[in-house]
Short mmCIF file of C-alpha atoms in Angstrom, two decimals:
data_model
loop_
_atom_site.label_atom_id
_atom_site.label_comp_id
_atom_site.label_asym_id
_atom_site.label_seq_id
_atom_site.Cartn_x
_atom_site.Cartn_y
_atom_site.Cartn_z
CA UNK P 187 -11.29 48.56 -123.90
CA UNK P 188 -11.41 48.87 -120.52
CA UNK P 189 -14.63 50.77 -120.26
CA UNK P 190 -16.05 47.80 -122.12
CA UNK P 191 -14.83 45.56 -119.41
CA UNK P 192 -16.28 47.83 -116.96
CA UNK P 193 -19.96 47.98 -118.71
CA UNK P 194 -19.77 43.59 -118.89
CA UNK P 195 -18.66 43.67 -115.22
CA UNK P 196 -21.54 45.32 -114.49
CA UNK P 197 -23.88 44.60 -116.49
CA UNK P 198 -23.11 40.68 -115.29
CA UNK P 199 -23.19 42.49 -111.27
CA UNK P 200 -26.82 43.36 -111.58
CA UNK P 201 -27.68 40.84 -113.36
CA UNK P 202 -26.49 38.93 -110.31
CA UNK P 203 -28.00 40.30 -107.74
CA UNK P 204 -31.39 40.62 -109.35
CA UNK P 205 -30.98 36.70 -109.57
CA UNK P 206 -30.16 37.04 -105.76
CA UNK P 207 -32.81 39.42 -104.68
CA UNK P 208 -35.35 37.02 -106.30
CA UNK P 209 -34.03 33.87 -104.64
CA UNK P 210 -33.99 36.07 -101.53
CA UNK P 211 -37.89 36.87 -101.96
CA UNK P 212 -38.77 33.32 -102.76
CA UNK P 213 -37.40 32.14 -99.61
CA UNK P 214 -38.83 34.63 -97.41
CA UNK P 215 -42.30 34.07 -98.54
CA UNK P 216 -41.81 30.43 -98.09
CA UNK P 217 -40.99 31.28 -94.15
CA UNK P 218 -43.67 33.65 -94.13
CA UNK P 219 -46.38 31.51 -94.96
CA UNK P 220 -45.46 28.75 -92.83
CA UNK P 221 -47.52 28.37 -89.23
CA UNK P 222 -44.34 29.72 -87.76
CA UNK P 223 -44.30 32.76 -90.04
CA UNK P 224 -47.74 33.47 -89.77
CA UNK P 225 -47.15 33.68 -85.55
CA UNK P 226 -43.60 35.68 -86.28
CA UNK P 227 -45.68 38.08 -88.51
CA UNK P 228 -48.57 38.26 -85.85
CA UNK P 229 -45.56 39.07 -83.30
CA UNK P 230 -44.32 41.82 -85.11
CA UNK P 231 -47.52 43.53 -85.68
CA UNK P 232 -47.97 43.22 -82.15
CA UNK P 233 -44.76 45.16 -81.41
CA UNK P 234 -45.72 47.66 -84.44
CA UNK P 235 -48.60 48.50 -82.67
CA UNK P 236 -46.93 49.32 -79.02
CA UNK P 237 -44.69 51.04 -80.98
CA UNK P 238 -47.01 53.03 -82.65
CA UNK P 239 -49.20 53.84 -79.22
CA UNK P 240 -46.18 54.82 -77.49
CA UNK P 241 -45.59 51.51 -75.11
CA UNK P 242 -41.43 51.12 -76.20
CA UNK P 243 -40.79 48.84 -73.07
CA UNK P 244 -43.66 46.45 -74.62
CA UNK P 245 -42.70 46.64 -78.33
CA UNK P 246 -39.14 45.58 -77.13
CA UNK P 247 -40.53 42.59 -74.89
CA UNK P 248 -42.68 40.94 -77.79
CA UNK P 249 -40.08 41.57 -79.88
CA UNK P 250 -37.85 39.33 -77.69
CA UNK P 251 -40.58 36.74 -77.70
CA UNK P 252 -40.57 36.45 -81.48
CA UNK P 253 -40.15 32.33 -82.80
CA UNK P 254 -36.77 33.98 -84.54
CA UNK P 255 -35.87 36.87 -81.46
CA UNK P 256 -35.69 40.18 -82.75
CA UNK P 257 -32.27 41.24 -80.22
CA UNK P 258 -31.20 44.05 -82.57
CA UNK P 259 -34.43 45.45 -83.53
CA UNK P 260 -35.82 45.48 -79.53
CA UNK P 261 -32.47 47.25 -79.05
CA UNK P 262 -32.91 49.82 -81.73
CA UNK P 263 -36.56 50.01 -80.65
CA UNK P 264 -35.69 50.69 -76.99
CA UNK P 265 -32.72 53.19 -78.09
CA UNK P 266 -34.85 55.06 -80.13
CA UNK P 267 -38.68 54.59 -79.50
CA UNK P 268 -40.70 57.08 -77.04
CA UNK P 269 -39.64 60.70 -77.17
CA UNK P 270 -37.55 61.69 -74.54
CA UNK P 271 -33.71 60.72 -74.06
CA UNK P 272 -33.38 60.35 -78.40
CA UNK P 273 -30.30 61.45 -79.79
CA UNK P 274 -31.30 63.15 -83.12
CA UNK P 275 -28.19 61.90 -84.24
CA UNK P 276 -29.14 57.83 -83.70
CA UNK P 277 -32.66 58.98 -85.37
CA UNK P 278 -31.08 60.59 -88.33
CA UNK P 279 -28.18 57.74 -88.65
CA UNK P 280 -31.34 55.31 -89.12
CA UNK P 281 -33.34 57.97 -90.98
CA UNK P 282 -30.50 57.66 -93.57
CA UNK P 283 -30.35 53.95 -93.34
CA UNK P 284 -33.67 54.16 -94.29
CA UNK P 285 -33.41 56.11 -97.22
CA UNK P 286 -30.99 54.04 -98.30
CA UNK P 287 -32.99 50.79 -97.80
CA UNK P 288 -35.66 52.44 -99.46
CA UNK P 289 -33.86 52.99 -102.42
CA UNK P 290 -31.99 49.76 -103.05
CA UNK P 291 -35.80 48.18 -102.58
CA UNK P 292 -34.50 46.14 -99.39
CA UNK P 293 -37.89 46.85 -97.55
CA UNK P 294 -39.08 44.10 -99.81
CA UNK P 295 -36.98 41.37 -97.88
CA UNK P 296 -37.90 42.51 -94.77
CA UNK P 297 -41.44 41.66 -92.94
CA UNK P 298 -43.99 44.39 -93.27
CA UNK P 299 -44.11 44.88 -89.48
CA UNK P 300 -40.36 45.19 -89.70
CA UNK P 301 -39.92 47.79 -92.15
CA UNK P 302 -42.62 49.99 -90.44
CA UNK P 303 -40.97 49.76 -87.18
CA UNK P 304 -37.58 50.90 -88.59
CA UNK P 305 -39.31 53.78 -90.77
CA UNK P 306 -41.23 54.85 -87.93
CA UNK P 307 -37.45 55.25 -85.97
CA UNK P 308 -36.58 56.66 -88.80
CA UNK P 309 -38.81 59.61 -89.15
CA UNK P 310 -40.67 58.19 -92.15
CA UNK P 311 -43.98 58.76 -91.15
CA UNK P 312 -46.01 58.48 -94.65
CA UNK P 313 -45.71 54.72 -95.35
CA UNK P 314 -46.33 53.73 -92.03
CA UNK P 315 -49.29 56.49 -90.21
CA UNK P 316 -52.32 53.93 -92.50
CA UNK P 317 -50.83 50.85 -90.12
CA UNK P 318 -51.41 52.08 -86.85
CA UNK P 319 -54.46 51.06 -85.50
CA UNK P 320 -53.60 53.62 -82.31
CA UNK P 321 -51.09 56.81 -83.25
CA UNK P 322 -50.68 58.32 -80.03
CA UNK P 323 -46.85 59.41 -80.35
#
């Protein structure tokens, strides 16, 4: 009996946040194709692309100068870009993070520009490498 009530629960869980994820996605692309999307996503590609040629004090100041500010990820990107003074630890925390975003298909809420800056912190080099219009890390 109670394993049945267990299965429903879940069952009905999912169900949920499929419902959720979909609302979620809806709403994001509405943002996203606004005028002040399309700028935000030109922002972030901007930042991508420091990031990717090596320029972490730039990809953290356009980040900042987003029409929604990006605080946390010109933090992460200042913590974690370049190649000297990285804990491995911080890189593998987010590596993991990644993983698990990966997984749980949350890089489909996120901005494109957004997800390839946090895989490229994270070590996940496959998904992102076609972006970069300069790869000089």
């Amino acid at each position: 009996w109670m394993r049945r009530l267990e299965l429903g629960a879940g069952r009905w869980l999912q169900a949920e946040c499929k419902r959720d994820l979909a609302a979620r996605q809806a709403e994001l692309s509405d943002v996203l194709s606004s005028d002040a999307g399309d700028r935000e996503h030109q922002v972030l590609a901007q930042a991508f692309q420091y990031l990717t040629a090596n320029s972490v004090a730039e990809a953290s100041r356009v980040l900042l100068t987003a029409p929604r500010a990006y605080q946390r990820l010109a933090m992460m990107v200042a913590a974690l870009g370049g190649g000297t003074g990285c804990s491995p630890l911080r890189r593998g925390n987010l590596q993991c993070q990644v993983q698990l975003w990966q997984d749980q298909g949350a890089g489909a809420l996120m901005p494109t520009p957004v997800w390839n800056m946090l895989s490229l912190l994270g070590g996940e080099l496959g998904e992102v490498a076609p972006a970069a219009a300069s790869w000089q890390v």
